[in-house]
Short mmCIF file of C-alpha atoms in Angstrom, two decimals:
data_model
loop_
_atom_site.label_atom_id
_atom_site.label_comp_id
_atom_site.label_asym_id
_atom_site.label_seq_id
_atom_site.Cartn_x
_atom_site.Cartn_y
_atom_site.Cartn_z
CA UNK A 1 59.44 18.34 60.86
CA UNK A 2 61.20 21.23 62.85
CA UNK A 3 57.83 21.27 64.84
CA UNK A 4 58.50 16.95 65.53
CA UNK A 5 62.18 18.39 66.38
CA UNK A 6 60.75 20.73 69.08
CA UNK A 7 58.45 18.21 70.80
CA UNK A 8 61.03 16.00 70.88
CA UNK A 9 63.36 18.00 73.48
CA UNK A 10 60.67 19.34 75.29
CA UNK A 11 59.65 15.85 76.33
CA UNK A 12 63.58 15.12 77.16
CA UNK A 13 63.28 17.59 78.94
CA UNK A 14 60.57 16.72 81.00
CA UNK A 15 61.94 13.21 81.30
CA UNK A 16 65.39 14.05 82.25
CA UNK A 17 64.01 16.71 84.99
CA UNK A 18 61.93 13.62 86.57
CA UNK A 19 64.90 11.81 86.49
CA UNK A 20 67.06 14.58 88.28
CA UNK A 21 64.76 14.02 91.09
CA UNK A 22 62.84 17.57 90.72
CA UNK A 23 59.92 17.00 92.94
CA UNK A 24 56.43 17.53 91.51
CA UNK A 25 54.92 18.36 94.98
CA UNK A 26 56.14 19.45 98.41
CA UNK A 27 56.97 17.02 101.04
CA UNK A 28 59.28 18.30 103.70
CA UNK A 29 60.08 16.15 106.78
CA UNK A 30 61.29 18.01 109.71
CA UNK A 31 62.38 16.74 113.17
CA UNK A 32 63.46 19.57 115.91
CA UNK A 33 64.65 18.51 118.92
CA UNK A 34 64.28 20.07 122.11
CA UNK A 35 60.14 20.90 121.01
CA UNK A 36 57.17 20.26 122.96
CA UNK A 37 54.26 18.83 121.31
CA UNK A 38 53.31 21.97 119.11
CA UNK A 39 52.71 23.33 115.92
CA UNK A 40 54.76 24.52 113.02
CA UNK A 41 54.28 26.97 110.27
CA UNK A 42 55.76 27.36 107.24
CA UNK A 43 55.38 30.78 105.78
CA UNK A 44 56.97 32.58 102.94
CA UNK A 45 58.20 36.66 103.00
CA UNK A 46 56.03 39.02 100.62
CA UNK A 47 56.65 42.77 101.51
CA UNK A 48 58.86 42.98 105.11
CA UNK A 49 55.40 40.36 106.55
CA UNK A 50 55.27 36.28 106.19
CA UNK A 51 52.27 34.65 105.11
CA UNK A 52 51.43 31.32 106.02
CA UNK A 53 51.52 28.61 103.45
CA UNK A 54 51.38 25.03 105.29
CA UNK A 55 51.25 24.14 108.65
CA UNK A 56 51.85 20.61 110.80
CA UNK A 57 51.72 18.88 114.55
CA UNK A 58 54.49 18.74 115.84
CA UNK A 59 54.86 14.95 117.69
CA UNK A 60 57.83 14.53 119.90
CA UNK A 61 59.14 17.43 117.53
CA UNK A 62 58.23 15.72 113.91
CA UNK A 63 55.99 16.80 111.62
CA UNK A 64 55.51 17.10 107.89
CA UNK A 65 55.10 20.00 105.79
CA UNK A 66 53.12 18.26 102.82
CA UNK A 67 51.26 19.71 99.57
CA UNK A 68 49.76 18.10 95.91
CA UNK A 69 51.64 20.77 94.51
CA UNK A 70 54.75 22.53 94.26
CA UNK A 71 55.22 25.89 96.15
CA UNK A 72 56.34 29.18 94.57
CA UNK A 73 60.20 29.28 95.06
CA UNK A 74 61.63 31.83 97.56
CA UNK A 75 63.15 32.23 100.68
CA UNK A 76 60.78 30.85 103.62
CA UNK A 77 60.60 30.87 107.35
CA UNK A 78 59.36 27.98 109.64
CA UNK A 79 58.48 29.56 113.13
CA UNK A 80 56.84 27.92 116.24
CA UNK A 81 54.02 29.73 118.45
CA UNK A 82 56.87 30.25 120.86
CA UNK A 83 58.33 32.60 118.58
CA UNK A 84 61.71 30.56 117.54
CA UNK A 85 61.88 30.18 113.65
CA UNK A 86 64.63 29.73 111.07
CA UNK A 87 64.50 30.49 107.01
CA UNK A 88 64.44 27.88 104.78
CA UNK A 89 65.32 28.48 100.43
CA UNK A 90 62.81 26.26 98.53
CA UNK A 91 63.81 25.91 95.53
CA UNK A 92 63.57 23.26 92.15
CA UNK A 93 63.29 20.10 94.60
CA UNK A 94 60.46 19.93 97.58
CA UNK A 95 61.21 16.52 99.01
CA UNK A 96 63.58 17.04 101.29
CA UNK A 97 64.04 16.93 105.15
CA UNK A 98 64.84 19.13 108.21
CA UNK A 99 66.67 18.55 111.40
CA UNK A 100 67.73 21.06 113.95
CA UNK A 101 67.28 22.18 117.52
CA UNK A 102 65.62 24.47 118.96
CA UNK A 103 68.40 25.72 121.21
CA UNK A 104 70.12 26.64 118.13
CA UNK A 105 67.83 26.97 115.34
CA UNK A 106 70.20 27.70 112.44
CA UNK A 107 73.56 26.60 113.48
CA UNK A 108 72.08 22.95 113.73
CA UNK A 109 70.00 23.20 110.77
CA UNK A 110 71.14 19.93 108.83
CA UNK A 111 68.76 19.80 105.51
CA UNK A 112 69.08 16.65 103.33
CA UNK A 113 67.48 15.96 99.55
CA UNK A 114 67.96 19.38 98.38
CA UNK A 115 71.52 20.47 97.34
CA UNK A 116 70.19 24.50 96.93
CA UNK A 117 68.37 24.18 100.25
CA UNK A 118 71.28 22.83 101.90
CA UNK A 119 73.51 25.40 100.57
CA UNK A 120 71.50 28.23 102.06
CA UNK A 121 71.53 26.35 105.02
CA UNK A 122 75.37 27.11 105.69
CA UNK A 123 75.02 30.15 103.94
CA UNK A 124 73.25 31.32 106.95
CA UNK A 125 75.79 29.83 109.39
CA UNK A 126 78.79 31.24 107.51
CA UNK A 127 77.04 34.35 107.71
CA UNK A 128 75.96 34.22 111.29
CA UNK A 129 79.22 33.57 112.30
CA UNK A 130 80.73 36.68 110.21
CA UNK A 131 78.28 39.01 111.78
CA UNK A 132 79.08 37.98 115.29
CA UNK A 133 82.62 38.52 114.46
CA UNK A 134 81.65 41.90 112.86
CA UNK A 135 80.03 42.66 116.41
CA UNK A 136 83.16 41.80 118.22
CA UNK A 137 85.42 43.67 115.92
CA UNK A 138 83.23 47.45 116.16
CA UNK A 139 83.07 47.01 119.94
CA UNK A 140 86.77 46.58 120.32
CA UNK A 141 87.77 49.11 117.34
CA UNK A 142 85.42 51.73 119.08
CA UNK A 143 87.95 51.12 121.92
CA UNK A 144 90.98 51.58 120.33
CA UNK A 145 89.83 54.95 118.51
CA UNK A 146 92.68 57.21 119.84
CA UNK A 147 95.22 54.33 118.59
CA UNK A 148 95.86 55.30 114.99
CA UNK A 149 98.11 51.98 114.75
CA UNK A 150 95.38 49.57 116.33
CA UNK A 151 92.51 51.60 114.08
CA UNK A 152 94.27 50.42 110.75
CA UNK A 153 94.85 47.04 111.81
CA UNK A 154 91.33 46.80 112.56
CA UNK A 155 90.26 48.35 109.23
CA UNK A 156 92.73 45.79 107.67
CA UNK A 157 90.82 42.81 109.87
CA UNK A 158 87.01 44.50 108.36
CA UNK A 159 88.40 44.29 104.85
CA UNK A 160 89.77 40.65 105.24
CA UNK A 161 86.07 39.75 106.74
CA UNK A 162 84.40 41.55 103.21
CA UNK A 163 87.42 39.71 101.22
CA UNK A 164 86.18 35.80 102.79
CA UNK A 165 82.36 36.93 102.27
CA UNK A 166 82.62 37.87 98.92
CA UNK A 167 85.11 34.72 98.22
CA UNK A 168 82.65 32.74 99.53
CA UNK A 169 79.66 33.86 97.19
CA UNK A 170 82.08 33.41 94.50
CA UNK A 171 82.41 29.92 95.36
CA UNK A 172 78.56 29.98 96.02
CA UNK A 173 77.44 31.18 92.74
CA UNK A 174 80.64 28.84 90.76
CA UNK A 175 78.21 25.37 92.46
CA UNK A 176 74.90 27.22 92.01
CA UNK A 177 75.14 29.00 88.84
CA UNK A 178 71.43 30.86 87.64
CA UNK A 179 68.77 29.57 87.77
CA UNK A 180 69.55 28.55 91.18
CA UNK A 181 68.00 31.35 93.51
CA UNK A 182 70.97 30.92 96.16
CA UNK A 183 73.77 32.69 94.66
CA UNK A 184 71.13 35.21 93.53
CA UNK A 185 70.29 35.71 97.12
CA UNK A 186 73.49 35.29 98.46
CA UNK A 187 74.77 38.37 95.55
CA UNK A 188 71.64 40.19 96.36
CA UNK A 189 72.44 40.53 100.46
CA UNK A 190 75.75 42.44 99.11
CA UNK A 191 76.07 46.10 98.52
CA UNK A 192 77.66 47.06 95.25
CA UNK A 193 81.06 49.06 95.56
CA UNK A 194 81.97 52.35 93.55
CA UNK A 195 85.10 52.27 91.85
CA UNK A 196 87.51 55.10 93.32
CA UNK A 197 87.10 58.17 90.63
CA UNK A 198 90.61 59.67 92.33
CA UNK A 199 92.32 57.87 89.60
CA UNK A 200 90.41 58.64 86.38
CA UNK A 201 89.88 62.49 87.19
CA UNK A 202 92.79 64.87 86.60
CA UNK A 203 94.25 66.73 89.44
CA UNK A 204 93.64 70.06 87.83
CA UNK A 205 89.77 69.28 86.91
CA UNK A 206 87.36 72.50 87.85
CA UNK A 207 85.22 71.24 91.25
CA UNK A 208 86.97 67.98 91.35
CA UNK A 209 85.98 67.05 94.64
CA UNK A 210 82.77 68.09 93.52
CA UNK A 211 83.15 65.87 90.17
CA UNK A 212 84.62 63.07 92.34
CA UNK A 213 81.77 62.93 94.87
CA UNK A 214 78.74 63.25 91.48
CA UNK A 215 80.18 60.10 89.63
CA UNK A 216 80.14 58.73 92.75
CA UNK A 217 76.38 59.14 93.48
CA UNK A 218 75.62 58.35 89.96
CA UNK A 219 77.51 54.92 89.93
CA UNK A 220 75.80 54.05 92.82
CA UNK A 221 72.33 55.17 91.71
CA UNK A 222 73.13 53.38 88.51
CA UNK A 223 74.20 49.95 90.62
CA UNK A 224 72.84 49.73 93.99
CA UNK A 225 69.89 47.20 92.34
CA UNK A 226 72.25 45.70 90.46
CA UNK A 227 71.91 42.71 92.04
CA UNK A 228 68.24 42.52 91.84
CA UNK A 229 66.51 40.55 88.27
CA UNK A 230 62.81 42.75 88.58
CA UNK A 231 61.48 40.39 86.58
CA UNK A 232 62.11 37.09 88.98
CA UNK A 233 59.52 37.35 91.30
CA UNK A 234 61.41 35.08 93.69
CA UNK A 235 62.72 38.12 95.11
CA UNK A 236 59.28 39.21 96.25
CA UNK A 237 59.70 36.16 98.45
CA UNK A 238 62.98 37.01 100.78
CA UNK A 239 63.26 39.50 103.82
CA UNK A 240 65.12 42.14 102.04
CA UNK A 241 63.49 43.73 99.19
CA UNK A 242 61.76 45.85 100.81
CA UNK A 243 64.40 47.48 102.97
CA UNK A 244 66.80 47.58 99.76
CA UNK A 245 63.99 49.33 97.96
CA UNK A 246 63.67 51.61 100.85
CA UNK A 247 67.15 52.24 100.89
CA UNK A 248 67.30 52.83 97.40
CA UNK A 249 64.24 55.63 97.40
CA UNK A 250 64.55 57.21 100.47
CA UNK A 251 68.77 57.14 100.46
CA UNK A 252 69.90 57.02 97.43
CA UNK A 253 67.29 58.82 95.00
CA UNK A 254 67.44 62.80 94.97
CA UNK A 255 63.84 63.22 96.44
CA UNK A 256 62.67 65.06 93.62
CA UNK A 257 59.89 64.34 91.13
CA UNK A 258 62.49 63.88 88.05
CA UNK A 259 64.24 61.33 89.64
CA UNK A 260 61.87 59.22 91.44
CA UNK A 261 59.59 58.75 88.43
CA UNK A 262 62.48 57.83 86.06
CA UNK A 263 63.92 55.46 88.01
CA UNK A 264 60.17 53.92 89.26
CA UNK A 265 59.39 53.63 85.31
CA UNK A 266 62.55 52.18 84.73
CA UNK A 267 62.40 49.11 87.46
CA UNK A 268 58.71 48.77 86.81
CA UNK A 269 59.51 48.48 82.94
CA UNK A 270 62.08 45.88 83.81
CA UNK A 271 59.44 43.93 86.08
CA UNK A 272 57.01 43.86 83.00
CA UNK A 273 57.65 40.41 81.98
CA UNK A 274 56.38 39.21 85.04
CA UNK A 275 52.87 40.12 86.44
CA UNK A 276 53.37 39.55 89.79
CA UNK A 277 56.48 41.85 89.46
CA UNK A 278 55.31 44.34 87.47
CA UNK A 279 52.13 44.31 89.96
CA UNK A 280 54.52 44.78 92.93
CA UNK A 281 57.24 47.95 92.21
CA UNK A 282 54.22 49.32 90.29
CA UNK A 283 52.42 49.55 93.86
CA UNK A 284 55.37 50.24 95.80
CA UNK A 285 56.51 53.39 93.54
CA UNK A 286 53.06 54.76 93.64
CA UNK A 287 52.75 54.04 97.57
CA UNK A 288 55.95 55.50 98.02
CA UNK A 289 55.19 58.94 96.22
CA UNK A 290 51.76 59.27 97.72
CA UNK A 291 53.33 58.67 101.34
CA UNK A 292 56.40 60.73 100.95
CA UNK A 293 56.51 63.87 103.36
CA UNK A 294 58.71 65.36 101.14
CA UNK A 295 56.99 68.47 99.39
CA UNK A 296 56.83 68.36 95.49
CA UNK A 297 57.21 64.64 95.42
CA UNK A 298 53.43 64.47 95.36
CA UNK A 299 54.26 64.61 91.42
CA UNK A 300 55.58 61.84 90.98
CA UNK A 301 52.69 60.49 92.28
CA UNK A 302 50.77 61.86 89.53
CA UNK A 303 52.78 60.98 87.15
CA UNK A 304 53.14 57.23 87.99
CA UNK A 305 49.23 56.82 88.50
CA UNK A 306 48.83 58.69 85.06
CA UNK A 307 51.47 56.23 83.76
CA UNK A 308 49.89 53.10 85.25
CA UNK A 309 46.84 53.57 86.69
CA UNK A 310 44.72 56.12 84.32
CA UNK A 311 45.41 53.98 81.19
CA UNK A 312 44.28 51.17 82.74
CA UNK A 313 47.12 48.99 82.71
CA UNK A 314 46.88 48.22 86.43
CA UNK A 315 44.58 45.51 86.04
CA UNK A 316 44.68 44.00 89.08
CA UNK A 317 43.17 47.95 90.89
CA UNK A 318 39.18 47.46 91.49
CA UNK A 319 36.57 50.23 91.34
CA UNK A 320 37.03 51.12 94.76
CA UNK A 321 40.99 51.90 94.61
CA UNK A 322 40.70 53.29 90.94
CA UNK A 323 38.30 55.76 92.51
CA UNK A 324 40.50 56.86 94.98
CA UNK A 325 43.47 57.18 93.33
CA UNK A 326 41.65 59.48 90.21
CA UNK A 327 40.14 61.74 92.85
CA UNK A 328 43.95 62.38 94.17
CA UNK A 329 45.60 62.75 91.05
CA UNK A 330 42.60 65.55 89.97
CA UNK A 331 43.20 66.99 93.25
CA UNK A 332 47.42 66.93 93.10
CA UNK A 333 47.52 68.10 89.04
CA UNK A 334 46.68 71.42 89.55
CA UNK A 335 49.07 72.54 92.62
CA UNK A 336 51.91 70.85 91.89
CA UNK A 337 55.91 73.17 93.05
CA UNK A 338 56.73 74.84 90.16
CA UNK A 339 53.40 74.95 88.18
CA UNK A 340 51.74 78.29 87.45
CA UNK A 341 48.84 78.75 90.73
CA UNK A 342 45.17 78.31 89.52
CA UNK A 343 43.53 81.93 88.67
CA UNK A 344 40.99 82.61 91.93
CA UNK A 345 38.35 85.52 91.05
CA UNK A 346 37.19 86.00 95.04
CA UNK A 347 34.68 88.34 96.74
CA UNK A 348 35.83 90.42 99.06
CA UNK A 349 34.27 91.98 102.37
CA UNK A 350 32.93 94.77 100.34
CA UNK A 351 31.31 92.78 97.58
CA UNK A 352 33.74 93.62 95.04
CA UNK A 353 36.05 91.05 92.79
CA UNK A 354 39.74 90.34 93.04
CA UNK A 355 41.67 88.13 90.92
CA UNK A 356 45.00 85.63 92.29
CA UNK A 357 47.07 86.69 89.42
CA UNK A 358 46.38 90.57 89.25
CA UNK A 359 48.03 90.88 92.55
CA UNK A 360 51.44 92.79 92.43
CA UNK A 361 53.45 91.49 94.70
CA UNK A 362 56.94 89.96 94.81
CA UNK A 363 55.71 87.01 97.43
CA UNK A 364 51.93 85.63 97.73
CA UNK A 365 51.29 84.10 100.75
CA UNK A 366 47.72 82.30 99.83
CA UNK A 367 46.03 81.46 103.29
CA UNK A 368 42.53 79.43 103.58
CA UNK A 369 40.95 79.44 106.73
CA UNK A 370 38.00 78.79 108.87
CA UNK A 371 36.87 81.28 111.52
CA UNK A 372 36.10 78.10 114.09
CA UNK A 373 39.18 76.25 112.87
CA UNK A 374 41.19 76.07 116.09
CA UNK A 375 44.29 75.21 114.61
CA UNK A 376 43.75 78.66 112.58
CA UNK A 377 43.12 80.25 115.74
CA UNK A 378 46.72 79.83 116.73
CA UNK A 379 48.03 80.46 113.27
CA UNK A 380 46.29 83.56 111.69
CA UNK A 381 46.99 85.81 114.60
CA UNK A 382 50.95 85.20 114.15
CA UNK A 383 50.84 85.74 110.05
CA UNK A 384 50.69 89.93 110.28
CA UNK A 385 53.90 89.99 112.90
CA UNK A 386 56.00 87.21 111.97
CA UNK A 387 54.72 87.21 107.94
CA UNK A 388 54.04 90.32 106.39
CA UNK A 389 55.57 93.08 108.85
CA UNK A 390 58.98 90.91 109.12
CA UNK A 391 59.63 90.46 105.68
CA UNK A 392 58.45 93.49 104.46
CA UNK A 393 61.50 93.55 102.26
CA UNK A 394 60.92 91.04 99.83
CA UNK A 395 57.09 92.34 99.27
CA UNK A 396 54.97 89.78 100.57
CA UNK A 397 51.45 89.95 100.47
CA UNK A 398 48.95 87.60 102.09
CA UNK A 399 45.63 86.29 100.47
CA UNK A 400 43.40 85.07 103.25
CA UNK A 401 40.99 83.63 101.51
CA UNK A 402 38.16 82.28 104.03
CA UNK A 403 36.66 79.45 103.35
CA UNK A 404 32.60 79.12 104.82
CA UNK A 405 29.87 81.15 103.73
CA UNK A 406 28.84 83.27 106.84
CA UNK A 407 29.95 86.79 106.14
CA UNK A 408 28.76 88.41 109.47
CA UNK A 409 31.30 85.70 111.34
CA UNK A 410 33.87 86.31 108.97
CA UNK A 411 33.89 90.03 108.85
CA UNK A 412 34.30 89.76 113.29
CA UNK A 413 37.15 87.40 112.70
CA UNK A 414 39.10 90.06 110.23
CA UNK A 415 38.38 92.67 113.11
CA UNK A 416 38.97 91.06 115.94
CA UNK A 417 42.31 89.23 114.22
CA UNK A 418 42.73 93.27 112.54
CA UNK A 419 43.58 91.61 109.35
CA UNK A 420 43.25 94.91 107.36
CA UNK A 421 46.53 94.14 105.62
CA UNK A 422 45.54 91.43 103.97
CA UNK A 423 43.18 90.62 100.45
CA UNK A 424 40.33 89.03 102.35
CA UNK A 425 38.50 87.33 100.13
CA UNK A 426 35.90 84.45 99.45
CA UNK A 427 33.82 82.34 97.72
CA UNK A 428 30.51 82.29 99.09
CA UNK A 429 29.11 79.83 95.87
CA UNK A 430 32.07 77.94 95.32
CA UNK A 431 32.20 79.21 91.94
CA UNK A 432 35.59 79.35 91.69
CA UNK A 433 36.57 75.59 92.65
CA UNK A 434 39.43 76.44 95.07
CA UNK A 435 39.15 73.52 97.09
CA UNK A 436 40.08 71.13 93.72
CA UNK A 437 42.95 73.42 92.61
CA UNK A 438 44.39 74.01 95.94
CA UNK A 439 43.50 70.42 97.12
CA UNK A 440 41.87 72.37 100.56
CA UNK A 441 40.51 69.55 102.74
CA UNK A 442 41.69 70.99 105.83
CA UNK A 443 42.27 74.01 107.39
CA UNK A 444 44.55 76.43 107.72
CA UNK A 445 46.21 75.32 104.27
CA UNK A 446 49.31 77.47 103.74
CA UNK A 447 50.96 78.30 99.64
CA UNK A 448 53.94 80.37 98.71
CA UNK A 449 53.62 81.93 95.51
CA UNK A 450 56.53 83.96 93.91
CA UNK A 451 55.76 86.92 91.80
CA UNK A 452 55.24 84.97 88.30
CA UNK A 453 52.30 82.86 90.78
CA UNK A 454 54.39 79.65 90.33
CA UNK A 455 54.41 77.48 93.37
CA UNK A 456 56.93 77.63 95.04
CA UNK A 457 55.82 75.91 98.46
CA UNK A 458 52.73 73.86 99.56
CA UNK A 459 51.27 73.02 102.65
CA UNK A 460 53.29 75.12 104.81
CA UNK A 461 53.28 75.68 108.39
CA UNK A 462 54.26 79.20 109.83
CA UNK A 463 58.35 78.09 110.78
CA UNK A 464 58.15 76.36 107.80
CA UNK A 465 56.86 79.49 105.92
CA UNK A 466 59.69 81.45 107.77
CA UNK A 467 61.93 78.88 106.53
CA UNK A 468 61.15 79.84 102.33
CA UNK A 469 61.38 83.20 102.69
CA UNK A 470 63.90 83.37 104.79
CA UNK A 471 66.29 81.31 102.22
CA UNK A 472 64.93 84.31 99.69
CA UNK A 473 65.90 86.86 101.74
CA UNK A 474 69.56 85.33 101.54
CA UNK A 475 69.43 84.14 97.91
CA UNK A 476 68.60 87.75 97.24
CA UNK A 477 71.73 89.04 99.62
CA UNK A 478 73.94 87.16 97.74
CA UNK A 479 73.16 87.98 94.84
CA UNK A 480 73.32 91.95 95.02
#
């Protein structure tokens, strides 16, 4: 009986959505005045590109944008070959119709048959019209910057402009309330707001500005996607999730490994539901830690494709791409900031053994090289002066380990270079798989190692090099 109940509204349901006019196909009619005989595309956003969905002649400017189906709802551009375009929300109903003019694209957009579609349609006008106004205001304000009177009247006239745009999403999402995707758009184009922590920390607190300024970061951290449902993959489908994401990992995340993997677990976690989501941050963290410049952030990397990849729930990765991404990760794991260095057992010019970790020194500069590399060229001959003469103080010594197999070239590059200083060493059988733990498939490849052999830098050039030990040198200042 309960399961009689249960059929029972589902089919109301069905009936009373045909009846609410919820098309069961697409079937947009535009008409743009002011077009040549042309074409039109309609296209929807996935990832900062469009991709074309439909297209139609244009006649006299009207067309038809027409499918047996409905399309995925998102936001949506139409754009001519001339370059002119305007978005478009499709949402619940496809049968509606379009008329504008190409001499003003959105603030003659006049939509009719879609109440959600026509709302976004003077969302965009309301909002095209406040950032013109915006324009106007910075360009006078920037004039008026030695008049302390005028500057606060202007800052008074910016927060009135905020005040109307966030009134007006108000109103937005009171006649659009969810599902409807255009008061989640029209919420997600705002940035969230901290509180002011002035108030709620006592004037005597230890470090208060420092306090002040920590809950701020953290609030925003905690809110900045706030406005963002992972799971509703019609925000793959609008022109700014991929510059908020960007914002929000490149601006707002420390750019360390802690913090980009737990917040990257906890979007993609959120996105689960959802395949296409879950599919989409899952790529973007991993893309995003593999393509950082940032050193040590190559962790998170491995952590996410451990995570994800490795266990094989990233279905939708072929061989190919599975491949790839296991060869980095076996490369990355071993050389990762902070982790103990790889033992080496090396052969030096004399035949004789020498370990990585048995070396005594405070500061290990390890150093592969070529002898035809002419990038190393330039950099081995400025390692003795600038490396281990000039910071002689902090006991650095420097590994060079070389990393062919012709000895009689290699032992004229250490005397024509006089590297006598350094532990040559090398590896004429590849016994001791220093290209996998040191990731070496270029040369000159530059480590730091402190005098426990952690990491402590990767990748180095020589300024950069400079850089490390240089902050040692006054770490260790300071502290005596």
């Amino acid at each position: 009986m309960k399961l009689f109940y249960r059929s029972l509204i589902l089919l109301s349901a069905i009936v009373l959505g045909n009846l609410n006019g919820q098309s069961q196909n697409l079937k947009i009619d535009i008409k743009l005045e002011n077009v040549s005989d042309s074409s039109a595309y309609l296209a929807h956003y996935l990832d900062g590109r469009i991709f074309a969905d439909d297209t139609t002649k244009l006649i006299n400017g009207v067309g038809l944008f027409e499918k047996d189906s409905l399309l995925d709802q998102g936001i949506y551009v139409v754009y001519l070959p001339s370059q002119k375009y305007f978005d478009l929300l499709i949402g619940n109903d496809q049968e509606f119709s379009i008329k504008s003019d190409s001499e003003n694209f959105v603030n003659k957009l006049v939509i009719n048959g879609s109440k959600e579609s026509e709302a976004f349609a003077d969302f965009q006008k309301f909002m095209k019209a406040k950032t013109e106004t915006s324009k106007k205001l910075q360009a006078e304000y920037k004039d008026k910057l030695k008049d302390e009177k005028a500057k606060a009247e202007y800052r008074e006239l910016f927060k009135n402009a905020d005040i109307e745009v966030k009134a007006y999403i108000k109103t937005l999402n009171e006649k659009f309330p969810k599902p409807s995707f255009v008061s989640e758009f029209a919420n997600f184009t705002l940035s969230p707001e901290a509180p002011d922590f002035n108030d709620s920390i006592a004037s005597d607190f230890p470090d208060r500005d420092k306090e002040i300024k920590l809950r701020n970061y953290l609030w925003t951290k905690d809110h900045f996607l706030s406005n963002l449902t992972p799971a509703d993959d019609r925000f793959l489908r609008t022109p700014l999730l991929k510059d908020k994401l960007a914002f929000f990992f490149e601006n707002i995340l420390i750019q360390q490994r802690d913090s980009i993997v737990k917040e990257s677990i906890k979007l993609i976690e959120q996105a689960r539901p959802n395949k296409k989501c879950f599919q989409y941050y899952t790529q973007y963290a991993l893309n995003y830690a593999i393509k950082s410049k940032i050193m040590g952030v190559d962790a998170a990397f491995v952590d996410l494709a451990k995570r994800y990849y490795l266990s094989g729930q990233a279905t939708w990765a072929d061989s190919t791409l599975m491949a790839n991404i296991k060869e980095r990760v076996i490369k990355l794991q071993y050389n990762l900031i902070d982790m103990k260095a790889q033992d080496l057992a090396l052969e030096t010019i004399d035949g004789e053994f020498v370990k990585l970790h048995e070396l005594d020194a405070n500061f290990t500069v390890l150093y592969f090289f070529e002898t035809d590399c002419g990038h190393c060229k330039k950099v081995t001959p400025r390692l003795k002066p600038e490396i281990l003469d000039a910071y002689q103080d902090l006991g650095v010594q420097i590994m060079a380990v070389y990393t062919q197999q012709d000895k009689e070239a290699w032992q004229k590059y250490i005397e024509e270079n006089e590297l006598f200083d350094f532990v040559n060493c090398y590896d004429p059988n590849y016994h001791s798989n220093f290209r996998i733990y040191y990731d070496v498939y270029s040369t000159p490849t530059i480590y730091l190692l402190d005098k426990d052999k952690k990491i402590v830098a990767k990748r180095l050039d020589i300024d950069n090099l400079k850089g490390f030990l240089d902050h040692e040198r006054k770490r260790k200042a300071e502290k005596s």
